[in-house]
CSV table of C-alpha atoms in Angstrom, one decimal:
chain,number,residue,atom,x,y,z
A,1,PRO,CA,43.2,137.4,-30.1
A,2,ASP,CA,43.1,138.6,-26.6
A,3,SER,CA,41.8,135.2,-25.4
A,4,MET,CA,45.2,133.7,-26.1
A,5,ARG,CA,47.4,133.6,-23.0
A,6,PHE,CA,50.7,132.8,-24.6
A,7,TYR,CA,52.4,134.4,-27.6
A,8,GLU,CA,53.8,131.2,-28.9
A,9,PRO,CA,53.5,130.3,-32.6
A,10,ASP,CA,50.3,128.4,-33.4
A,11,TYR,CA,48.4,127.4,-36.5
A,12,TYR,CA,45.0,128.6,-37.5
A,13,GLN,CA,43.1,128.3,-40.7
A,14,PHE,CA,43.4,131.3,-43.0
A,15,PRO,CA,41.2,133.1,-44.0
A,16,LYS,CA,38.8,132.4,-41.2
A,17,LEU,CA,37.0,134.5,-38.7
A,18,TRP,CA,38.0,134.2,-35.0
A,19,ASN,CA,34.3,133.9,-33.8
A,20,GLY,CA,34.0,130.6,-32.0
A,21,GLY,CA,37.3,129.4,-33.4
A,22,THR,CA,39.8,127.1,-31.8
A,23,THR,CA,43.6,127.0,-32.5
A,24,LYS,CA,45.5,123.8,-33.1
A,25,ASN,CA,46.6,124.0,-29.4
A,26,GLY,CA,43.0,124.1,-28.3
A,27,GLN,CA,42.7,127.7,-27.4
A,28,GLU,CA,39.3,129.2,-27.8
A,29,LEU,CA,39.0,132.5,-29.6
A,30,THR,CA,36.5,135.4,-29.4
A,31,SER,CA,35.8,138.1,-32.0
A,32,VAL,CA,37.6,140.7,-30.0
A,33,GLY,CA,41.3,140.9,-29.8
A,34,TYR,CA,44.4,140.9,-32.0
A,35,ALA,CA,46.6,138.5,-33.9
A,36,THR,CA,49.7,138.2,-36.1
A,37,TYR,CA,49.9,136.0,-39.2
A,38,ARG,CA,53.1,135.1,-41.0
A,39,VAL,CA,53.6,133.3,-44.4
A,40,ARG,CA,56.3,132.7,-46.9
A,41,VAL,CA,55.6,132.4,-50.6
A,42,ILE,CA,58.0,130.6,-52.9
A,43,LEU,CA,57.7,131.9,-56.5
A,44,PRO,CA,58.2,129.9,-59.7
A,45,PRO,CA,61.3,130.7,-61.9
A,46,LYS,CA,59.3,133.1,-64.2
A,47,THR,CA,56.7,135.4,-62.8
A,48,PRO,CA,54.9,138.5,-64.2
A,49,GLU,CA,54.8,141.9,-62.5
A,50,LEU,CA,53.1,141.0,-59.2
A,51,ALA,CA,50.6,142.7,-56.9
A,52,ILE,CA,48.7,141.7,-53.8
A,53,SER,CA,45.0,142.1,-53.2
A,54,LEU,CA,43.7,142.5,-49.7
A,55,GLY,CA,40.0,142.2,-49.1
A,56,GLU,CA,37.8,142.3,-46.0
A,57,SER,CA,39.5,142.2,-42.6
A,58,TYR,CA,37.7,143.0,-39.3
A,59,ASN,CA,38.5,145.7,-38.8
A,60,ALA,CA,42.1,147.0,-39.0
A,61,TYR,CA,45.3,145.5,-40.4
A,62,LEU,CA,49.0,146.3,-40.9
A,63,LEU,CA,50.9,144.4,-43.6
A,64,TYR,CA,54.7,143.9,-43.6
A,65,TYR,CA,56.5,142.8,-46.7
A,66,ASP,CA,60.1,141.6,-46.2
A,67,GLY,CA,60.3,143.4,-42.9
A,68,PHE,CA,59.0,146.8,-44.2
A,69,GLU,CA,55.5,148.3,-43.7
A,70,PHE,CA,53.7,147.8,-46.9
A,71,GLY,CA,50.0,148.5,-46.5
A,72,GLN,CA,47.4,149.1,-43.8
A,73,ASN,CA,43.8,149.8,-43.1
A,74,GLY,CA,43.1,151.9,-40.0
A,75,GLN,CA,45.4,151.5,-37.0
A,76,VAL,CA,46.0,148.1,-35.3
A,77,GLY,CA,46.3,148.1,-31.6
A,78,LYS,CA,46.1,145.9,-28.5
A,79,THR,CA,43.2,147.9,-27.0
A,80,LYS,CA,40.1,149.6,-28.3
A,81,GLU,CA,41.6,153.0,-27.5
A,82,SER,CA,44.8,152.4,-29.4
A,83,SER,CA,43.1,150.9,-32.5
A,84,VAL,CA,41.3,152.7,-35.3
A,85,PRO,CA,39.1,150.7,-37.7
A,86,ASP,CA,38.8,151.1,-41.4
A,87,TRP,CA,37.6,149.2,-44.5
A,88,MET,CA,39.1,149.8,-47.9
A,89,PRO,CA,40.0,146.8,-50.2
A,90,LYS,CA,43.4,147.5,-51.8
A,91,VAL,CA,45.6,146.2,-54.6
A,92,LEU,CA,49.3,146.9,-53.9
A,93,SER,CA,52.1,146.5,-56.4
A,94,LEU,CA,55.1,144.5,-55.4
A,95,ALA,CA,57.9,146.6,-56.8
A,96,ARG,CA,60.7,144.4,-55.8
A,97,TYR,CA,60.8,140.7,-55.0
A,98,GLN,CA,63.1,137.7,-55.2
A,99,ASN,CA,62.3,134.0,-55.3
A,100,THR,CA,60.7,134.0,-51.8
A,101,LEU,CA,58.2,136.5,-50.4
A,102,GLU,CA,57.6,136.9,-46.7
A,103,PHE,CA,54.5,138.6,-45.4
A,104,VAL,CA,53.5,139.4,-41.8
A,105,LEU,CA,49.9,140.6,-41.2
A,106,GLN,CA,48.7,142.2,-38.0
A,107,VAL,CA,45.0,142.3,-37.4
A,108,SER,CA,42.9,143.8,-34.5
A,109,ASN,CA,39.2,144.1,-33.8
A,110,PHE,CA,37.4,145.8,-30.9
A,111,ARG,CA,34.3,147.3,-32.5
A,112,HIS,CA,32.7,144.6,-34.7
A,113,THR,CA,30.9,141.4,-33.8
A,114,LYS,CA,33.2,139.6,-36.3
A,115,GLY,CA,37.0,139.4,-35.9
A,116,GLY,CA,39.8,138.2,-38.1
A,117,VAL,CA,40.2,137.9,-41.9
A,118,ARG,CA,37.2,136.8,-43.9
A,119,GLU,CA,38.5,136.9,-47.5
A,120,PRO,CA,41.7,135.4,-49.0
A,121,ILE,CA,44.7,137.5,-49.8
A,122,LEU,CA,45.4,137.2,-53.6
A,123,ILE,CA,48.9,137.4,-55.1
A,124,GLY,CA,49.1,137.5,-58.9
A,125,ASP,CA,49.5,139.4,-62.1
A,126,ARG,CA,49.3,143.1,-61.3
A,127,ARG,CA,47.2,143.8,-64.4
A,128,VAL,CA,44.7,141.1,-63.7
A,129,LEU,CA,44.2,142.1,-60.1
A,130,ASN,CA,43.9,145.8,-61.0
A,131,ALA,CA,41.4,144.9,-63.7
A,132,LYS,CA,39.3,142.8,-61.3
A,133,ARG,CA,39.2,145.7,-58.8
A,134,ASP,CA,38.1,148.2,-61.5
A,135,PHE,CA,35.5,145.8,-62.7
A,136,ASP,CA,34.1,145.3,-59.2
A,137,PHE,CA,33.9,149.0,-58.6
A,138,SER,CA,32.3,149.6,-62.0
A,139,TYR,CA,29.7,146.9,-61.3
A,140,ASP,CA,28.8,148.4,-58.0
A,141,PHE,CA,28.5,151.9,-59.4
A,142,LEU,CA,26.4,150.7,-62.3
A,143,LEU,CA,23.9,149.0,-60.0
A,144,SER,CA,23.8,152.0,-57.7
A,145,GLY,CA,23.4,154.4,-60.5
A,146,SER,CA,20.6,152.3,-62.0
A,147,LEU,CA,18.7,152.3,-58.7
A,148,ILE,CA,19.1,156.0,-58.3
A,149,MET,CA,17.8,156.7,-61.8
A,150,GLY,CA,14.9,154.3,-61.3
A,151,GLY,CA,14.1,155.8,-58.0
A,152,LEU,CA,14.1,159.3,-59.4
A,153,PHE,CA,11.9,158.2,-62.3
A,154,PHE,CA,9.3,156.7,-60.1
A,155,LEU,CA,9.5,159.6,-57.7
A,156,GLY,CA,8.7,161.9,-60.7
A,157,LEU,CA,5.9,159.6,-61.8
A,158,PHE,CA,4.4,159.9,-58.3
A,159,MET,CA,4.7,163.7,-58.1
A,160,PHE,CA,3.3,164.4,-61.6
A,161,GLY,CA,1.0,161.4,-62.0
A,162,GLN,CA,-1.8,159.9,-60.0
A,163,HIS,CA,0.0,160.0,-56.6
A,164,GLU,CA,-0.1,156.2,-56.2
A,165,LYS,CA,1.5,155.4,-52.9
A,166,SER,CA,3.0,152.2,-54.3
A,167,VAL,CA,5.0,154.2,-56.8
A,168,LEU,CA,6.3,156.5,-54.0
A,169,PHE,CA,7.3,153.5,-51.8
A,170,PHE,CA,9.1,151.8,-54.6
A,171,ALA,CA,11.0,155.0,-55.4
A,172,LEU,CA,12.1,155.3,-51.8
A,173,PHE,CA,13.1,151.7,-51.8
A,174,CYS,CA,15.3,152.2,-54.9
A,175,LEU,CA,16.9,155.4,-53.5
A,176,THR,CA,17.7,154.0,-50.1
A,177,PHE,CA,18.9,150.6,-51.4
A,178,SER,CA,21.3,152.3,-53.9
A,179,TYR,CA,23.8,153.0,-51.2
A,180,ARG,CA,24.0,149.3,-50.3
A,181,MET,CA,25.5,148.6,-53.7
A,182,VAL,CA,28.5,150.9,-53.1
A,183,GLY,CA,28.6,150.9,-49.3
A,184,SER,CA,29.2,147.2,-48.7
A,185,GLY,CA,31.0,144.3,-50.3
A,186,GLU,CA,33.9,146.0,-52.2
A,187,TYR,CA,33.1,149.4,-50.5
A,188,ALA,CA,33.4,151.2,-53.8
A,189,ILE,CA,32.3,154.4,-52.1
A,190,HIS,CA,35.6,154.4,-50.2
A,191,ALA,CA,37.5,154.9,-53.5
A,192,LEU,CA,35.7,158.2,-53.9
A,193,TYR,CA,35.8,159.3,-50.3
A,194,PRO,CA,38.8,157.5,-48.7
A,195,ASN,CA,38.7,159.8,-45.6
A,196,MET,CA,35.2,159.0,-44.6
A,197,SER,CA,34.7,158.0,-40.9
A,198,TRP,CA,34.5,154.2,-40.4
A,199,GLU,CA,31.8,154.9,-37.8
A,200,LEU,CA,29.7,156.8,-40.3
A,201,ILE,CA,30.3,154.2,-43.1
A,202,ILE,CA,29.3,151.2,-41.1
A,203,ARG,CA,26.1,152.9,-39.8
A,204,ALA,CA,25.2,153.9,-43.3
A,205,GLU,CA,25.9,150.4,-44.5
A,206,TYR,CA,23.5,148.8,-42.0
A,207,LEU,CA,20.9,151.5,-42.5
A,208,ALA,CA,21.0,150.7,-46.2
A,209,LEU,CA,20.0,147.1,-45.4
A,210,PHE,CA,17.3,147.6,-42.8
A,211,ILE,CA,15.5,150.7,-44.1
A,212,PRO,CA,14.9,149.4,-47.7
A,213,CYS,CA,13.6,146.1,-46.5
A,214,GLY,CA,11.1,147.9,-44.2
A,215,ILE,CA,10.0,150.2,-47.1
A,216,PHE,CA,9.6,147.2,-49.4
A,217,THR,CA,7.2,145.5,-47.1
A,218,ILE,CA,5.1,148.7,-46.9
A,219,TYR,CA,5.3,148.9,-50.7
A,220,SER,CA,4.0,145.3,-51.0
A,221,TYR,CA,1.1,146.0,-48.8
A,222,SER,CA,0.2,149.1,-50.8
A,223,LEU,CA,0.1,146.9,-54.0
A,224,TYR,CA,-2.4,144.4,-52.7
A,225,PRO,CA,-3.9,145.4,-49.4
A,226,GLU,CA,-7.0,143.2,-50.0
A,227,ASP,CA,-4.8,140.1,-50.3
A,228,SER,CA,-2.4,140.6,-47.4
A,229,LYS,CA,-2.6,141.0,-43.6
A,230,LYS,CA,-1.6,144.6,-42.6
A,231,THR,CA,-0.4,143.5,-39.2
A,232,ILE,CA,2.1,141.0,-40.6
A,233,LEU,CA,3.7,143.2,-43.2
A,234,LEU,CA,3.7,146.3,-40.9
A,235,GLY,CA,5.2,144.0,-38.2
A,236,PHE,CA,8.1,143.2,-40.5
A,237,SER,CA,8.6,146.9,-41.3
A,238,THR,CA,8.4,147.8,-37.6
A,239,ILE,CA,11.2,145.4,-36.7
A,240,ALA,CA,13.3,146.7,-39.6
A,241,GLY,CA,12.7,150.2,-38.3
A,242,ILE,CA,13.8,149.2,-34.8
A,243,PHE,CA,17.0,147.6,-36.3
A,244,ALA,CA,17.6,150.9,-38.2
A,245,LEU,CA,17.3,152.9,-35.0
A,246,MET,CA,19.8,150.7,-33.3
A,247,SER,CA,22.2,151.2,-36.3
A,248,LEU,CA,21.9,154.9,-35.6
A,249,PHE,CA,22.4,155.0,-31.9
A,250,ALA,CA,23.8,151.7,-30.5
A,251,PRO,CA,27.5,150.8,-30.3
A,252,THR,CA,28.8,149.2,-33.4
A,253,ILE,CA,29.6,145.9,-31.6
A,254,ILE,CA,25.9,145.6,-30.7
A,255,PHE,CA,24.1,146.4,-33.9
A,256,THR,CA,26.5,144.4,-36.1
A,257,LYS,CA,25.1,141.3,-34.4
A,258,LEU,CA,21.7,142.0,-35.9
A,259,VAL,CA,22.5,140.9,-39.5
A,260,GLU,CA,22.1,137.2,-39.1
A,261,PRO,CA,18.7,137.4,-37.2
A,262,PHE,CA,17.6,140.0,-39.8
A,263,PHE,CA,18.4,137.5,-42.6
A,264,ILE,CA,16.0,135.0,-41.1
A,265,LEU,CA,13.4,137.8,-41.0
A,266,VAL,CA,14.0,138.7,-44.6
A,267,ILE,CA,13.6,135.1,-45.8
A,268,THR,CA,10.4,134.7,-43.8
A,269,ALA,CA,9.0,138.0,-45.2
A,270,ILE,CA,9.8,136.8,-48.8
A,271,PHE,CA,8.0,133.6,-48.2
A,272,TYR,CA,5.0,135.5,-47.0
A,273,LEU,CA,5.1,137.9,-50.0
A,274,ILE,CA,5.2,134.9,-52.4
A,275,TYR,CA,2.0,133.7,-50.8
A,276,VAL,CA,0.4,137.2,-51.0
A,277,TYR,CA,1.3,137.6,-54.6
A,278,TRP,CA,0.0,134.1,-55.4
A,279,ILE,CA,-3.3,134.9,-53.9
A,280,ALA,CA,-3.4,138.2,-55.8
A,281,TYR,CA,-2.6,136.3,-59.0
A,282,LYS,CA,-5.4,133.9,-58.4
A,283,ARG,CA,-7.8,136.8,-57.9
A,284,ASN,CA,-6.6,138.5,-61.2
A,285,ARG,CA,-5.1,141.6,-59.5
A,286,THR,CA,-3.3,144.0,-61.9
A,287,GLY,CA,0.3,142.9,-62.4
A,288,ALA,CA,0.2,140.1,-59.8
A,289,GLN,CA,1.9,137.6,-62.2
A,290,TYR,CA,4.9,139.9,-62.4
A,291,ALA,CA,5.0,140.4,-58.7
A,292,PHE,CA,5.0,136.7,-58.1
A,293,ALA,CA,7.8,136.2,-60.6
A,294,SER,CA,9.9,139.0,-59.2
A,295,THR,CA,9.5,137.8,-55.6
A,296,GLY,CA,10.7,134.3,-56.7
A,297,ILE,CA,13.7,135.9,-58.3
A,298,VAL,CA,14.5,138.0,-55.2
A,299,PHE,CA,14.2,135.0,-53.0
A,300,MET,CA,16.9,133.2,-55.0
A,301,VAL,CA,19.1,136.3,-55.0
A,302,ALA,CA,18.7,136.8,-51.3
A,303,VAL,CA,19.5,133.2,-50.4
A,304,TYR,CA,22.6,133.3,-52.6
A,305,LEU,CA,23.8,136.6,-51.2
A,306,ILE,CA,23.2,135.4,-47.6
A,307,SER,CA,25.3,132.2,-48.3
A,308,VAL,CA,28.1,134.5,-49.7
A,309,TYR,CA,27.9,136.6,-46.6
A,310,LEU,CA,28.0,133.7,-44.2
A,311,THR,CA,30.8,131.8,-46.0
A,312,PRO,CA,34.1,132.7,-47.7
A,313,VAL,CA,32.6,131.9,-51.1
A,314,GLN,CA,33.3,134.5,-53.7
A,315,GLU,CA,30.3,136.2,-55.2
A,316,ASN,CA,29.4,135.6,-58.9
A,317,THR,CA,28.6,139.1,-59.9
A,318,PHE,CA,27.0,138.1,-63.2
A,319,LEU,CA,24.4,136.0,-61.4
A,320,THR,CA,23.5,138.7,-58.9
A,321,PHE,CA,23.5,141.4,-61.6
A,322,ILE,CA,21.0,139.4,-63.7
A,323,GLY,CA,18.9,138.7,-60.6
A,324,PHE,CA,18.7,142.4,-59.6
A,325,ILE,CA,17.9,143.5,-63.2
A,326,LEU,CA,15.1,140.9,-63.6
A,327,PHE,CA,13.7,141.9,-60.2
A,328,PHE,CA,13.6,145.6,-61.0
A,329,PHE,CA,12.3,144.9,-64.5
A,330,PHE,CA,9.3,143.0,-63.2
A,331,GLN,CA,8.6,145.6,-60.5
A,332,SER,CA,8.6,148.3,-63.1
A,333,LEU,CA,6.1,146.2,-65.1
A,334,ILE,CA,3.9,146.0,-62.1
A,335,LEU,CA,3.9,149.8,-61.5
A,336,SER,CA,3.5,150.5,-65.2
A,337,PHE,CA,0.4,148.3,-65.4
A,338,ARG,CA,-1.1,149.9,-62.3
A,339,PHE,CA,-0.3,153.4,-63.6
A,340,ALA,CA,-2.0,152.6,-66.9
A,341,HIS,CA,-4.9,151.0,-65.1
A,342,SER,CA,-5.4,154.1,-62.9
A,343,LEU,CA,-5.2,156.4,-65.9
A,344,LYS,CA,-7.9,154.3,-67.7
A,345,LYS,CA,-10.2,154.5,-64.7
A,346,ALA,CA,-9.7,158.3,-64.4
A,347,LYS,CA,-10.6,158.7,-68.1
A,348,GLU,CA,-13.7,156.6,-67.6
A,349,ILE,CA,-14.8,158.6,-64.6
A,350,GLY,CA,-14.2,161.8,-66.6
A,351,ARG,CA,-16.3,160.6,-69.5
A,352,ALA,CA,-19.1,159.6,-67.1
A,353,HIS,CA,-19.3,163.2,-65.7
A,354,VAL,CA,-19.4,164.8,-69.2
C-alpha cells in the first residue's frame, strides 16, 4: 500500500484486508494504495487438471502465472487516475504446469473503504472449482428469482385485492431485495453483464441493502400500528433512506463506510421488531405468532451473514437458504391470514347492508 515507504520484501498475512494492518516490519497500512504478493506452490507427484479460483479483491488485481499475465479484474495502478476497479469472481484453468507453480498478484484500491484481498485464492481440481462456481451462481439466481416471483404475486394481490398497504410494502421489499442476491457476494449478475460499470454496480449493491431494510420497517409498522411506536420505526426507515441517498450521490469511498454502522442499526431494529411482534402476539393480533417466529429467524440469519461479511469465514449457503425460505414462508402466512381476515370482514359488512 501507499503507506509503505520502501519496496523491500515483507511478510503480511494472506488473505487479509489492509485496513489498520501492520506488516512484520511494523509498517502501518491504510485501505488506499497498492501491493504485490508472490507465492510458490509445490505440487504433489500426481495432480488432476487444475484451476485457480479468485474471489473478492478490493478492488482491482492483475495475476501473473510463471511470468505471464494470467487473469485480471479492472486495471491496477499506483494512483486513482491510473486504476480502474472491477469485481468479477473467476475460475481460470491452468493449461500448463510443472511441479512448481509461481504466482504474482498485484492489487490496488483507491475507491473503496476496504483494501486488499478478503477471500482466499483456491487451487484445485478444475471440475470441482467450476462446479462450485456454477452452484453459487445457481443459488443466487434461485433466491433472486423466488423474491421477484413473490414480490410480483403480492403486488398483484394488492392491485386486485383489498389494497392492504402491508401487502404492497412487502411486495416492494421482495422486489428491491432481489437484486441483493445477485448483486453482492459472488456477484452473479456480472456473469450475465460482464461489461457493467463498477460505479453502477456498487451503488446498486448498497441501494439493495439500505432501501429494502427501510421498506421492511414501514411494512412492520403497517402490520401492527397499535403495538409499535411510529416515530421509532419511521426513524429507522428515515436513516435507511439517508444512507440510500448517500449511495446514489456520495463518492464510493464515503458511502462504503456506512455498512458496519448500518449493521448495528439493523440488529437494533430487529430487536425492536421482536418486541413489537411479541406484544402483538400477546394481544392476539392476526398472524402475530408467525411474525414473531419469522423475526427470530431473520435475526439469526442477519447475525450469521454479518459475521461472514466481517470475517473471512466462508458462507454456508444451505443455512442461509433455509433461513431465507422460512422467513418468507412465515411472512407469506402473515399476509395470507390478514388477507383472509379482511375478506371475511368485507363479507360481514356486505351482509349487514343487505
